[in-house]
């Protein structure tokens, strides 16, 4: 690893997996999403990966109107890179999923690189009572959901979003997804440096351990040479430990309540910023430094915060 390696921290603030019953800290109103995103940026997150939610029920939303109230507030209050999810629904069409990125033209958006039975149904058994009616069926129902990201979906998303010059956070849930991405890169859909987000520990995808991370990284080296940058998100208890390993290996890292509700085993996090602060402290204690938003823009080749559509 280069001695001057700067680690980019992404914070994924709310996501579409966890539900309000699972943690009081999970933000779902526009105010709460904005406040937690801003605090995460102040704590050291250079990139904010954002989903929207229905402000009354907390249900995941991909409606552009639910992004509209918090995006300008975040832009005004921070210099952080805004990354809008295109994976916020396991059942919507790709055209619906990319609508917020089309409308707001952020510097970054997610791009899921393969289809999988993205499941979190085991969480349903942990709660007897739910705050909102939709939650139990939503969580339990993921057992039967295929999160669809076919080659055609990916091509359509890439072609539709091409005029926006958005840099993609390519979600890689398993080794085969690297080969899907290689195919799409060879077809000319994505420009270097490509940014890989190794997603580890989702039921339906690869497990969260160091062996698997090394294998994914070695495969990416083979396929993409030095034309890629990479980051790790690990779901649940592996979140911070695997992020620290990734930073030590020269990668970038993602935390946030989208990926884990905990600050340590058995203890719920009080906010997104708490996770960012913890990870940043460990990274700095180990002698590395974290990237500012402008350093992240440089590392990833982003278009700039003045070229977004919100
Ligand atoms: N929730 C993560 C495991 C997306 O937003 O496009 C994957 C994710 C997908 O962040
Ligand atoms: Zn996401």
mmCIF file of C-alpha atoms and ligand atoms in Angstrom:
data_model
loop_
_atom_site.group_PDB
_atom_site.id
_atom_site.type_symbol
_atom_site.label_atom_id
_atom_site.label_comp_id
_atom_site.label_asym_id
_atom_site.label_seq_id
_atom_site.Cartn_x
_atom_site.Cartn_y
_atom_site.Cartn_z
ATOM 1 C CA UNK A 1 0.000 0.000 0.000
ATOM 2 C CA UNK A 2 1.243 3.487 -0.859
ATOM 3 C CA UNK A 3 2.373 5.388 2.231
ATOM 4 C CA UNK A 4 0.232 8.379 1.328
ATOM 5 C CA UNK A 5 -2.927 6.298 0.921
ATOM 6 C CA UNK A 6 -6.002 8.264 1.922
ATOM 7 C CA UNK A 7 -9.001 6.186 2.915
ATOM 8 C CA UNK A 8 -12.357 7.330 1.604
ATOM 9 C CA UNK A 9 -15.131 6.773 4.124
ATOM 10 C CA UNK A 10 -18.593 6.393 2.637
ATOM 11 C CA UNK A 11 -21.531 6.581 5.018
ATOM 12 C CA UNK A 12 -24.760 4.849 3.930
ATOM 13 C CA UNK A 13 -27.262 6.674 6.060
ATOM 14 C CA UNK A 14 -30.536 4.729 5.979
ATOM 15 C CA UNK A 15 -30.809 2.179 3.145
ATOM 16 C CA UNK A 16 -33.771 -0.054 2.421
ATOM 17 C CA UNK A 17 -33.131 -3.098 4.608
ATOM 18 C CA UNK A 18 -33.582 -2.020 8.183
ATOM 19 C CA UNK A 19 -36.926 -0.833 9.533
ATOM 20 C CA UNK A 20 -37.894 1.674 12.259
ATOM 21 C CA UNK A 21 -38.643 -1.090 14.774
ATOM 22 C CA UNK A 22 -35.070 -2.293 14.636
ATOM 23 C CA UNK A 23 -33.493 0.939 15.865
ATOM 24 C CA UNK A 24 -34.734 4.338 17.024
ATOM 25 C CA UNK A 25 -31.597 5.793 15.454
ATOM 26 C CA UNK A 26 -32.559 4.807 11.899
ATOM 27 C CA UNK A 27 -33.485 8.074 10.147
ATOM 28 C CA UNK A 28 -36.526 8.193 7.884
ATOM 29 C CA UNK A 29 -37.897 11.731 7.849
ATOM 30 C CA UNK A 30 -36.192 14.225 5.533
ATOM 31 C CA UNK A 31 -35.029 16.200 8.579
ATOM 32 C CA UNK A 32 -33.521 13.167 10.255
ATOM 33 C CA UNK A 33 -31.841 11.935 7.049
ATOM 34 C CA UNK A 34 -30.364 15.404 6.433
ATOM 35 C CA UNK A 35 -29.206 15.839 10.042
ATOM 36 C CA UNK A 36 -27.558 12.424 10.234
ATOM 37 C CA UNK A 37 -25.958 12.796 6.802
ATOM 38 C CA UNK A 38 -24.524 16.195 7.722
ATOM 39 C CA UNK A 39 -23.211 14.886 11.047
ATOM 40 C CA UNK A 40 -21.615 11.908 9.281
ATOM 41 C CA UNK A 41 -19.879 14.261 6.849
ATOM 42 C CA UNK A 42 -18.643 16.423 9.728
ATOM 43 C CA UNK A 43 -17.295 13.262 11.363
ATOM 44 C CA UNK A 44 -15.233 12.409 8.278
ATOM 45 C CA UNK A 45 -17.400 10.717 5.672
ATOM 46 C CA UNK A 46 -16.379 12.040 2.249
ATOM 47 C CA UNK A 47 -19.252 10.292 0.452
ATOM 48 C CA UNK A 48 -22.872 10.038 1.564
ATOM 49 C CA UNK A 49 -24.775 7.087 0.055
ATOM 50 C CA UNK A 50 -28.417 8.069 0.245
ATOM 51 C CA UNK A 51 -31.777 6.352 0.035
ATOM 52 C CA UNK A 52 -35.121 8.005 0.716
ATOM 53 C CA UNK A 53 -37.962 6.855 2.897
ATOM 54 C CA UNK A 54 -41.623 7.612 3.241
ATOM 55 C CA UNK A 55 -41.528 10.294 5.946
ATOM 56 C CA UNK A 56 -44.723 9.048 7.637
ATOM 57 C CA UNK A 57 -44.152 5.313 7.738
ATOM 58 C CA UNK A 58 -40.397 4.923 7.328
ATOM 59 C CA UNK A 59 -40.917 2.545 4.388
ATOM 60 C CA UNK A 60 -38.146 2.596 1.769
ATOM 61 C CA UNK A 61 -39.010 4.944 -1.092
ATOM 62 C CA UNK A 62 -37.529 5.449 -4.541
ATOM 63 C CA UNK A 63 -39.829 8.404 -5.316
ATOM 64 C CA UNK A 64 -37.762 11.429 -6.403
ATOM 65 C CA UNK A 65 -40.103 13.639 -4.302
ATOM 66 C CA UNK A 66 -38.856 11.891 -1.176
ATOM 67 C CA UNK A 67 -35.232 12.786 -2.028
ATOM 68 C CA UNK A 68 -36.029 16.394 -2.915
ATOM 69 C CA UNK A 69 -36.362 17.800 0.646
ATOM 70 C CA UNK A 70 -32.997 16.591 1.958
ATOM 71 C CA UNK A 71 -30.582 16.804 -1.008
ATOM 72 C CA UNK A 72 -30.285 20.626 -1.104
ATOM 73 C CA UNK A 73 -29.941 20.786 2.668
ATOM 74 C CA UNK A 74 -27.045 18.361 2.601
ATOM 75 C CA UNK A 75 -25.433 20.248 -0.274
ATOM 76 C CA UNK A 76 -25.720 23.560 1.556
ATOM 77 C CA UNK A 77 -24.334 22.255 4.816
ATOM 78 C CA UNK A 78 -21.468 20.047 3.608
ATOM 79 C CA UNK A 79 -18.976 19.595 0.813
ATOM 80 C CA UNK A 80 -19.500 15.809 0.866
ATOM 81 C CA UNK A 81 -20.030 13.835 -2.328
ATOM 82 C CA UNK A 82 -23.658 12.804 -2.708
ATOM 83 C CA UNK A 83 -24.256 9.267 -3.955
ATOM 84 C CA UNK A 84 -27.873 8.375 -4.737
ATOM 85 C CA UNK A 85 -28.902 4.742 -4.586
ATOM 86 C CA UNK A 86 -30.378 3.037 -7.639
ATOM 87 C CA UNK A 87 -30.993 -0.121 -5.589
ATOM 88 C CA UNK A 88 -33.639 1.099 -3.204
ATOM 89 C CA UNK A 89 -36.289 -1.449 -4.131
ATOM 90 C CA UNK A 90 -36.101 -5.209 -4.570
ATOM 91 C CA UNK A 91 -39.226 -5.220 -6.748
ATOM 92 C CA UNK A 92 -39.327 -1.987 -8.839
ATOM 93 C CA UNK A 93 -38.169 -1.822 -12.463
ATOM 94 C CA UNK A 94 -34.747 -0.476 -13.314
ATOM 95 C CA UNK A 95 -36.344 2.610 -14.899
ATOM 96 C CA UNK A 96 -38.092 3.383 -11.607
ATOM 97 C CA UNK A 97 -34.951 2.701 -9.615
ATOM 98 C CA UNK A 98 -32.789 5.114 -11.602
ATOM 99 C CA UNK A 99 -35.410 7.909 -11.622
ATOM 100 C CA UNK A 100 -33.917 9.765 -8.606
ATOM 101 C CA UNK A 101 -30.391 9.669 -10.100
ATOM 102 C CA UNK A 102 -31.775 10.906 -13.439
ATOM 103 C CA UNK A 103 -33.646 13.744 -11.820
ATOM 104 C CA UNK A 104 -30.910 14.952 -9.456
ATOM 105 C CA UNK A 105 -27.748 14.056 -11.415
ATOM 106 C CA UNK A 106 -25.508 13.489 -8.374
ATOM 107 C CA UNK A 107 -21.743 13.015 -8.535
ATOM 108 C CA UNK A 108 -22.203 9.306 -7.799
ATOM 109 C CA UNK A 109 -24.890 6.644 -7.797
ATOM 110 C CA UNK A 110 -24.945 2.942 -7.051
ATOM 111 C CA UNK A 111 -24.980 0.294 -9.782
ATOM 112 C CA UNK A 112 -25.740 -3.257 -8.670
ATOM 113 C CA UNK A 113 -23.776 -5.726 -10.786
ATOM 114 C CA UNK A 114 -25.819 -8.895 -10.630
ATOM 115 C CA UNK A 115 -29.075 -10.539 -9.629
ATOM 116 C CA UNK A 116 -29.422 -12.272 -6.310
ATOM 117 C CA UNK A 117 -31.938 -13.396 -3.723
ATOM 118 C CA UNK A 118 -30.984 -10.413 -1.538
ATOM 119 C CA UNK A 119 -32.500 -11.593 1.718
ATOM 120 C CA UNK A 120 -32.785 -10.344 5.263
ATOM 121 C CA UNK A 121 -35.813 -12.459 6.220
ATOM 122 C CA UNK A 122 -34.133 -13.960 9.315
ATOM 123 C CA UNK A 123 -34.470 -10.520 10.951
ATOM 124 C CA UNK A 124 -38.261 -10.950 10.991
ATOM 125 C CA UNK A 125 -38.042 -13.570 13.740
ATOM 126 C CA UNK A 126 -36.250 -11.191 16.114
ATOM 127 C CA UNK A 127 -39.206 -8.897 16.787
ATOM 128 C CA UNK A 128 -42.642 -9.633 18.270
ATOM 129 C CA UNK A 129 -44.053 -6.159 17.817
ATOM 130 C CA UNK A 130 -43.535 -3.730 14.983
ATOM 131 C CA UNK A 131 -43.881 0.046 14.904
ATOM 132 C CA UNK A 132 -45.506 0.078 11.444
ATOM 133 C CA UNK A 133 -47.817 -2.356 9.626
ATOM 134 C CA UNK A 134 -45.623 -2.808 6.549
ATOM 135 C CA UNK A 135 -42.452 -3.849 8.339
ATOM 136 C CA UNK A 136 -42.947 -7.537 9.135
ATOM 137 C CA UNK A 137 -44.150 -8.565 5.665
ATOM 138 C CA UNK A 138 -41.458 -6.465 4.022
ATOM 139 C CA UNK A 139 -38.671 -8.109 6.000
ATOM 140 C CA UNK A 140 -40.099 -11.652 5.869
ATOM 141 C CA UNK A 141 -40.941 -11.294 2.168
ATOM 142 C CA UNK A 142 -37.317 -10.750 1.183
ATOM 143 C CA UNK A 143 -36.959 -14.552 1.463
ATOM 144 C CA UNK A 144 -38.690 -14.799 -1.916
ATOM 145 C CA UNK A 145 -37.376 -11.698 -3.681
ATOM 146 C CA UNK A 146 -34.943 -11.739 -6.544
ATOM 147 C CA UNK A 147 -33.108 -8.424 -6.663
ATOM 148 C CA UNK A 148 -33.028 -8.200 -10.427
ATOM 149 C CA UNK A 149 -30.012 -6.679 -12.153
ATOM 150 C CA UNK A 150 -29.777 -8.347 -15.551
ATOM 151 C CA UNK A 151 -27.267 -7.356 -18.227
ATOM 152 C CA UNK A 152 -30.098 -5.530 -19.956
ATOM 153 C CA UNK A 153 -31.033 -3.660 -16.765
ATOM 154 C CA UNK A 154 -27.419 -2.624 -16.241
ATOM 155 C CA UNK A 155 -27.045 -1.561 -19.878
ATOM 156 C CA UNK A 156 -30.259 0.460 -19.784
ATOM 157 C CA UNK A 157 -29.226 2.165 -16.549
ATOM 158 C CA UNK A 158 -25.753 2.949 -17.901
ATOM 159 C CA UNK A 159 -27.088 4.261 -21.222
ATOM 160 C CA UNK A 160 -29.825 6.372 -19.652
ATOM 161 C CA UNK A 161 -27.502 7.899 -17.069
ATOM 162 C CA UNK A 162 -24.514 8.383 -19.424
ATOM 163 C CA UNK A 163 -25.290 12.079 -20.170
ATOM 164 C CA UNK A 164 -25.154 12.854 -16.423
ATOM 165 C CA UNK A 165 -21.443 11.916 -16.084
ATOM 166 C CA UNK A 166 -22.189 10.129 -12.813
ATOM 167 C CA UNK A 167 -19.489 7.903 -11.297
ATOM 168 C CA UNK A 168 -20.915 4.546 -10.309
ATOM 169 C CA UNK A 169 -20.434 2.731 -7.045
ATOM 170 C CA UNK A 170 -20.520 -0.802 -8.479
ATOM 171 C CA UNK A 171 -22.026 -3.138 -5.876
ATOM 172 C CA UNK A 172 -20.266 -6.496 -6.098
ATOM 173 C CA UNK A 173 -22.064 -9.115 -3.997
ATOM 174 C CA UNK A 174 -20.075 -12.083 -5.241
ATOM 175 C CA UNK A 175 -17.035 -12.895 -7.359
ATOM 176 C CA UNK A 176 -19.112 -13.529 -10.488
ATOM 177 C CA UNK A 177 -20.305 -9.931 -10.397
ATOM 178 C CA UNK A 178 -16.745 -8.849 -11.166
ATOM 179 C CA UNK A 179 -16.975 -10.797 -14.415
ATOM 180 C CA UNK A 180 -20.333 -9.159 -15.174
ATOM 181 C CA UNK A 181 -18.689 -5.775 -14.687
ATOM 182 C CA UNK A 182 -15.670 -6.751 -16.806
ATOM 183 C CA UNK A 183 -18.052 -7.625 -19.637
ATOM 184 C CA UNK A 184 -19.844 -4.276 -19.337
ATOM 185 C CA UNK A 185 -16.542 -2.363 -19.155
ATOM 186 C CA UNK A 186 -15.358 -4.127 -22.307
ATOM 187 C CA UNK A 187 -18.628 -3.085 -23.965
ATOM 188 C CA UNK A 188 -17.713 0.531 -23.187
ATOM 189 C CA UNK A 189 -20.386 1.265 -20.588
ATOM 190 C CA UNK A 190 -18.181 2.430 -17.719
ATOM 191 C CA UNK A 191 -15.125 4.667 -17.624
ATOM 192 C CA UNK A 192 -11.950 4.302 -15.544
ATOM 193 C CA UNK A 193 -11.301 4.468 -12.748
ATOM 194 C CA UNK A 194 -14.223 2.204 -11.932
ATOM 195 C CA UNK A 195 -15.194 2.103 -8.260
ATOM 196 C CA UNK A 196 -16.000 -1.289 -6.761
ATOM 197 C CA UNK A 197 -17.955 -1.694 -3.551
ATOM 198 C CA UNK A 198 -17.377 -5.238 -2.308
ATOM 199 C CA UNK A 199 -20.613 -6.062 -0.480
ATOM 200 C CA UNK A 200 -19.949 -8.832 2.001
ATOM 201 C CA UNK A 201 -22.205 -10.697 4.362
ATOM 202 C CA UNK A 202 -25.569 -10.224 2.674
ATOM 203 C CA UNK A 203 -27.585 -13.447 2.699
ATOM 204 C CA UNK A 204 -27.635 -14.405 -0.985
ATOM 205 C CA UNK A 205 -24.114 -13.089 -1.591
ATOM 206 C CA UNK A 206 -20.547 -13.823 -0.509
ATOM 207 C CA UNK A 207 -19.729 -14.185 3.202
ATOM 208 C CA UNK A 208 -17.876 -11.511 5.156
ATOM 209 C CA UNK A 209 -14.384 -12.827 5.837
ATOM 210 C CA UNK A 210 -10.831 -11.873 5.007
ATOM 211 C CA UNK A 211 -10.232 -14.857 2.719
ATOM 212 C CA UNK A 212 -13.152 -13.834 0.534
ATOM 213 C CA UNK A 213 -12.001 -10.215 0.486
ATOM 214 C CA UNK A 214 -8.513 -11.218 -0.645
ATOM 215 C CA UNK A 215 -10.040 -13.433 -3.343
ATOM 216 C CA UNK A 216 -12.297 -10.632 -4.594
ATOM 217 C CA UNK A 217 -9.422 -8.152 -4.647
ATOM 218 C CA UNK A 218 -7.122 -10.609 -6.443
ATOM 219 C CA UNK A 219 -9.837 -11.266 -9.031
ATOM 220 C CA UNK A 220 -10.365 -7.521 -9.517
ATOM 221 C CA UNK A 221 -6.590 -7.061 -9.980
ATOM 222 C CA UNK A 222 -6.653 -9.753 -12.671
ATOM 223 C CA UNK A 223 -9.620 -8.261 -14.494
ATOM 224 C CA UNK A 224 -9.065 -4.529 -14.123
ATOM 225 C CA UNK A 225 -5.334 -3.998 -13.470
ATOM 226 C CA UNK A 226 -4.854 -0.545 -11.984
ATOM 227 C CA UNK A 227 -7.941 0.973 -13.578
ATOM 228 C CA UNK A 228 -10.107 0.474 -10.500
ATOM 229 C CA UNK A 229 -10.540 1.700 -6.930
ATOM 230 C CA UNK A 230 -12.249 -0.399 -4.305
ATOM 231 C CA UNK A 231 -14.110 -0.243 -1.031
ATOM 232 C CA UNK A 232 -15.712 -2.718 1.341
ATOM 233 C CA UNK A 233 -19.025 -2.772 3.096
ATOM 234 C CA UNK A 234 -19.703 -5.651 5.423
ATOM 235 C CA UNK A 235 -23.182 -6.215 6.781
ATOM 236 C CA UNK A 236 -23.830 -6.585 10.486
ATOM 237 C CA UNK A 237 -21.161 -7.428 13.034
ATOM 238 C CA UNK A 238 -18.353 -7.646 10.461
ATOM 239 C CA UNK A 239 -18.862 -4.012 9.415
ATOM 240 C CA UNK A 240 -16.073 -2.241 11.303
ATOM 241 C CA UNK A 241 -13.582 -5.140 11.506
ATOM 242 C CA UNK A 242 -13.660 -5.766 7.744
ATOM 243 C CA UNK A 243 -13.542 -2.026 7.008
ATOM 244 C CA UNK A 244 -10.362 -1.778 9.079
ATOM 245 C CA UNK A 245 -8.880 -4.715 7.157
ATOM 246 C CA UNK A 246 -9.821 -3.077 3.850
ATOM 247 C CA UNK A 247 -8.192 0.208 4.868
ATOM 248 C CA UNK A 248 -5.028 -1.677 5.813
ATOM 249 C CA UNK A 249 -5.069 -3.396 2.407
ATOM 250 C CA UNK A 250 -5.199 -0.041 0.610
ATOM 251 C CA UNK A 251 -8.931 0.017 0.006
ATOM 252 C CA UNK A 252 -11.702 2.381 0.937
ATOM 253 C CA UNK A 253 -14.503 1.748 3.411
ATOM 254 C CA UNK A 254 -18.224 2.122 3.954
ATOM 255 C CA UNK A 255 -20.172 2.263 7.188
ATOM 256 C CA UNK A 256 -23.632 3.533 8.106
ATOM 257 C CA UNK A 257 -26.938 2.317 9.469
ATOM 258 C CA UNK A 258 -27.882 0.953 6.042
ATOM 259 C CA UNK A 259 -25.317 -1.802 6.525
ATOM 260 C CA UNK A 260 -25.288 -2.300 10.307
ATOM 261 C CA UNK A 261 -27.364 -0.892 13.147
ATOM 262 C CA UNK A 262 -24.645 -1.623 15.692
ATOM 263 C CA UNK A 263 -21.611 0.148 17.109
ATOM 264 C CA UNK A 264 -20.289 -3.097 18.580
ATOM 265 C CA UNK A 265 -21.669 -6.578 19.108
ATOM 266 C CA UNK A 266 -24.974 -6.305 20.982
ATOM 267 C CA UNK A 267 -24.968 -2.491 21.212
ATOM 268 C CA UNK A 268 -27.069 -0.397 18.840
ATOM 269 C CA UNK A 269 -25.381 2.643 17.320
ATOM 270 C CA UNK A 270 -26.876 5.960 18.347
ATOM 271 C CA UNK A 271 -26.246 7.521 14.928
ATOM 272 C CA UNK A 272 -24.435 7.160 11.628
ATOM 273 C CA UNK A 273 -21.809 9.632 12.803
ATOM 274 C CA UNK A 274 -20.943 7.385 15.741
ATOM 275 C CA UNK A 275 -19.863 4.642 13.335
ATOM 276 C CA UNK A 276 -17.876 7.119 11.201
ATOM 277 C CA UNK A 277 -16.118 8.498 14.283
ATOM 278 C CA UNK A 278 -15.183 5.020 15.488
ATOM 279 C CA UNK A 279 -13.837 3.870 12.144
ATOM 280 C CA UNK A 280 -11.969 7.106 11.548
ATOM 281 C CA UNK A 281 -10.363 6.877 14.976
ATOM 282 C CA UNK A 282 -9.123 3.341 14.307
ATOM 283 C CA UNK A 283 -7.826 4.261 10.832
ATOM 284 C CA UNK A 284 -5.963 7.270 12.234
ATOM 285 C CA UNK A 285 -4.642 5.328 15.234
ATOM 286 C CA UNK A 286 -3.148 2.878 12.739
ATOM 287 C CA UNK A 287 -1.262 5.719 11.053
ATOM 288 C CA UNK A 288 -3.419 6.360 8.006
ATOM 289 C CA UNK A 289 -5.545 9.357 7.161
ATOM 290 C CA UNK A 290 -9.027 9.730 5.741
ATOM 291 C CA UNK A 291 -9.798 11.486 2.474
ATOM 292 C CA UNK A 292 -11.564 14.824 2.349
ATOM 293 C CA UNK A 293 -14.424 15.144 -0.148
ATOM 294 C CA UNK A 294 -12.107 16.892 -2.620
ATOM 295 C CA UNK A 295 -9.509 14.155 -2.221
ATOM 296 C CA UNK A 296 -12.246 11.590 -2.864
ATOM 297 C CA UNK A 297 -13.223 13.540 -6.016
ATOM 298 C CA UNK A 298 -9.618 13.376 -7.172
ATOM 299 C CA UNK A 299 -9.179 9.657 -6.366
ATOM 300 C CA UNK A 300 -12.421 8.666 -8.124
ATOM 301 C CA UNK A 301 -12.397 11.201 -10.969
ATOM 302 C CA UNK A 302 -15.739 12.826 -10.122
ATOM 303 C CA UNK A 303 -17.389 15.619 -12.080
ATOM 304 C CA UNK A 304 -17.556 18.040 -9.119
ATOM 305 C CA UNK A 305 -20.086 19.203 -6.586
ATOM 306 C CA UNK A 306 -21.050 22.190 -8.743
ATOM 307 C CA UNK A 307 -22.361 19.937 -11.523
ATOM 308 C CA UNK A 308 -25.201 18.230 -9.697
ATOM 309 C CA UNK A 309 -28.885 18.808 -10.401
ATOM 310 C CA UNK A 310 -30.152 19.765 -6.956
HETATM 311 N N1 LIG B 1 -27.723 -2.185 0.948
HETATM 312 C C1 LIG B 1 -26.440 -2.622 0.461
HETATM 313 C C2 LIG B 1 -26.134 -3.987 0.864
HETATM 314 C C3 LIG B 1 -27.831 0.105 -3.385
HETATM 315 O O1 LIG B 1 -28.177 1.017 -2.652
HETATM 316 O O2 LIG B 1 -27.849 0.195 -4.615
HETATM 317 C C4 LIG B 1 -26.324 -2.481 -1.004
HETATM 318 C C5 LIG B 1 -26.666 -1.153 -1.589
HETATM 319 C C6 LIG B 1 -27.401 -1.202 -2.839
HETATM 320 O O3 LIG B 1 -26.287 -0.117 -1.070
HETATM 321 ZN ZN1 LIG B 2 -27.847 1.464 -0.630
#
